XYZ file of C-alpha atoms in Angstrom:
200
model
C 119.569 262.510 226.610
C 122.565 264.442 225.257
C 122.744 264.347 221.447
C 125.964 263.271 219.673
C 126.613 266.722 218.173
C 126.173 268.348 221.593
C 128.710 265.909 223.059
C 131.205 266.721 220.278
C 130.687 270.454 220.780
C 131.240 270.047 224.533
C 134.507 268.127 223.945
C 135.705 270.738 221.439
C 134.972 273.559 223.899
C 136.864 271.742 226.663
C 139.857 271.264 224.347
C 139.711 274.930 223.356
C 139.735 275.963 227.026
C 142.838 273.827 227.652
C 144.746 275.315 224.692
C 143.640 278.927 225.254
C 146.433 281.478 225.657
C 147.049 282.464 229.295
C 145.465 285.795 230.215
C 147.455 286.429 233.384
C 151.070 287.612 233.509
C 151.695 285.086 236.316
C 150.526 282.061 234.285
C 153.610 281.738 232.085
C 154.403 283.261 228.686
C 151.574 285.459 227.453
C 150.927 286.595 223.899
C 150.695 290.365 223.453
C 150.204 291.406 219.859
C 152.473 289.144 217.804
C 154.980 288.392 220.578
C 155.188 286.232 223.668
C 156.385 287.769 226.936
C 157.342 286.044 230.157
C 157.042 288.056 233.359
C 159.187 287.888 236.485
C 159.466 289.877 239.683
C 161.888 292.811 239.583
C 162.908 294.917 242.581
C 163.888 298.580 242.679
C 165.055 301.243 245.130
C 167.171 298.941 247.289
C 164.502 296.237 247.263
C 161.764 298.498 248.612
C 159.506 298.039 245.548
C 158.631 294.751 243.805
C 156.769 294.444 240.515
C 156.174 291.871 237.775
C 157.782 292.996 234.488
C 158.553 291.323 231.153
C 161.864 289.434 231.425
C 163.019 290.741 228.043
C 162.559 294.417 228.929
C 165.853 296.269 229.368
C 167.051 299.546 230.858
C 166.682 302.304 228.286
C 170.028 303.598 227.069
C 171.020 307.076 228.233
C 171.038 308.551 224.716
C 167.500 307.285 224.113
C 166.327 308.577 227.505
C 167.294 312.119 226.507
C 165.288 311.857 223.297
C 162.219 310.133 224.774
C 162.225 312.235 227.981
C 163.893 315.536 227.015
C 163.170 317.313 230.330
C 165.862 317.075 233.009
C 163.552 315.435 235.568
C 163.210 312.242 233.560
C 162.247 308.972 235.309
C 164.967 307.224 237.309
C 164.125 303.773 235.965
C 162.893 303.183 232.420
C 162.260 299.603 231.325
C 161.609 299.188 227.601
C 161.131 296.434 225.057
C 164.111 297.790 223.086
C 162.684 300.262 220.596
C 161.388 302.701 223.213
C 157.806 302.287 222.001
C 156.593 300.469 225.142
C 157.884 301.633 228.525
C 157.381 301.116 232.235
C 158.981 303.824 234.381
C 159.505 304.321 238.110
C 160.582 307.419 240.034
C 161.016 307.987 243.755
C 160.153 311.589 244.562
C 161.420 313.469 247.601
C 157.878 314.343 248.629
C 156.179 312.880 251.690
C 153.073 310.802 251.037
C 150.760 308.529 253.010
C 147.999 306.257 251.755
C 145.455 308.800 252.990
C 146.708 311.475 250.540
C 147.103 309.254 247.450
C 143.676 310.188 246.038
C 144.309 313.927 246.422
C 147.745 313.660 244.785
C 146.349 311.605 241.894
C 143.540 314.087 241.194
C 145.925 317.031 241.559
C 148.454 315.604 239.095
C 145.701 314.787 236.596
C 144.436 318.379 236.802
C 147.949 319.777 236.297
C 148.455 317.662 233.170
C 144.998 318.698 231.902
C 145.905 322.381 232.252
C 149.360 321.902 230.755
C 147.987 320.209 227.649
C 144.211 320.635 227.173
C 144.291 318.463 224.028
C 144.948 315.325 226.102
C 141.972 312.965 226.313
C 141.463 311.541 229.818
C 139.813 308.249 230.707
C 139.620 306.444 234.063
C 140.811 308.037 237.308
C 140.733 305.639 240.247
C 142.268 304.637 243.569
C 142.617 300.913 244.302
C 143.839 298.914 247.271
C 146.695 296.770 245.952
C 148.572 294.352 248.214
C 148.021 296.519 251.274
C 148.764 299.859 249.565
C 146.581 302.560 248.040
C 147.502 303.153 244.390
C 145.954 306.074 242.535
C 146.076 306.207 238.740
C 144.709 307.939 235.685
C 144.975 307.095 231.994
C 145.007 309.440 229.024
C 145.818 309.812 225.347
C 148.427 312.410 224.448
C 150.117 313.452 221.230
C 153.773 312.987 220.348
C 156.015 313.590 217.344
C 155.276 310.114 215.963
C 151.539 309.996 216.696
C 149.277 309.463 219.694
C 150.546 307.932 222.937
C 148.561 305.997 225.544
C 149.631 306.780 229.122
C 148.898 305.446 232.582
C 150.320 307.473 235.467
C 150.089 306.161 239.024
C 151.165 307.016 242.569
C 151.690 305.238 245.860
C 153.484 305.802 249.148
C 156.687 303.805 249.691
C 158.375 304.285 253.062
C 156.497 307.566 253.489
C 157.685 309.007 250.156
C 155.992 309.398 246.782
C 156.526 306.720 244.167
C 155.397 307.637 240.656
C 155.073 305.047 237.923
C 154.044 305.296 234.300
C 153.212 303.049 231.398
C 153.359 304.333 227.827
C 152.825 302.823 224.399
C 151.650 303.940 220.970
C 147.910 304.472 221.081
C 147.420 301.844 218.356
C 148.953 299.259 220.734
C 146.664 300.216 223.621
C 144.104 297.407 223.019
C 146.836 294.754 223.451
C 148.697 296.399 226.328
C 146.119 298.153 228.546
C 145.053 295.087 230.546
C 148.671 293.907 230.824
C 149.800 297.306 232.141
C 147.113 297.220 234.836
C 148.123 293.680 235.786
C 151.681 294.993 236.250
C 150.415 297.842 238.463
C 148.299 295.413 240.507
C 151.333 293.165 241.006
C 153.173 295.896 242.949
C 154.284 295.063 246.463
C 156.347 297.101 248.897
C 158.977 295.920 251.367
C 157.177 297.665 254.231
C 154.044 295.550 253.701
C 156.058 292.356 253.258
C 157.902 293.088 256.493
C 154.605 293.604 258.341
C 153.341 290.246 257.050
C 156.274 288.316 258.544
C 156.055 289.972 261.957
C 154.745 287.605 264.703
């Protein structure tokens, strides 16, 4: 027979489960650090790429782009929380790519960045099947003027061309944002796959 204190503990645990913060970006507002963020689908490149992003994130201002990304080949799309500390970027490159070559491109880009800056610390390198597409990614810690930066760089083929995405935040914010950033990457869908799904 279940004891009274066990029953109370069971009820408390059930209540805790009901009031627990959502862990998925598709389950409504989610707490990251001290703030709540609501995610919604955004589309880019003439509605060829779809991805879940925080509703409050805005396009980075041109003057801030030049400071944050001083090289001329800066990302086409930079979505930021406002201060420039947390960014999702997207670039369509004029290089042909198929799913078959995603792994080779991912490893090649990781090796280039390793050689360019040997002080970077690299973590996971992986290729995943996401909504009918192969997405290759690697994550690493790099240094910047204001401290260490956590980076995820990823690649996929969109309409036969290379799509490069990145996520960056201060390394101290990595524990709060890493899982969220990967949820964003795994939310990616392409128009070509959606069009195949509606074909008879």
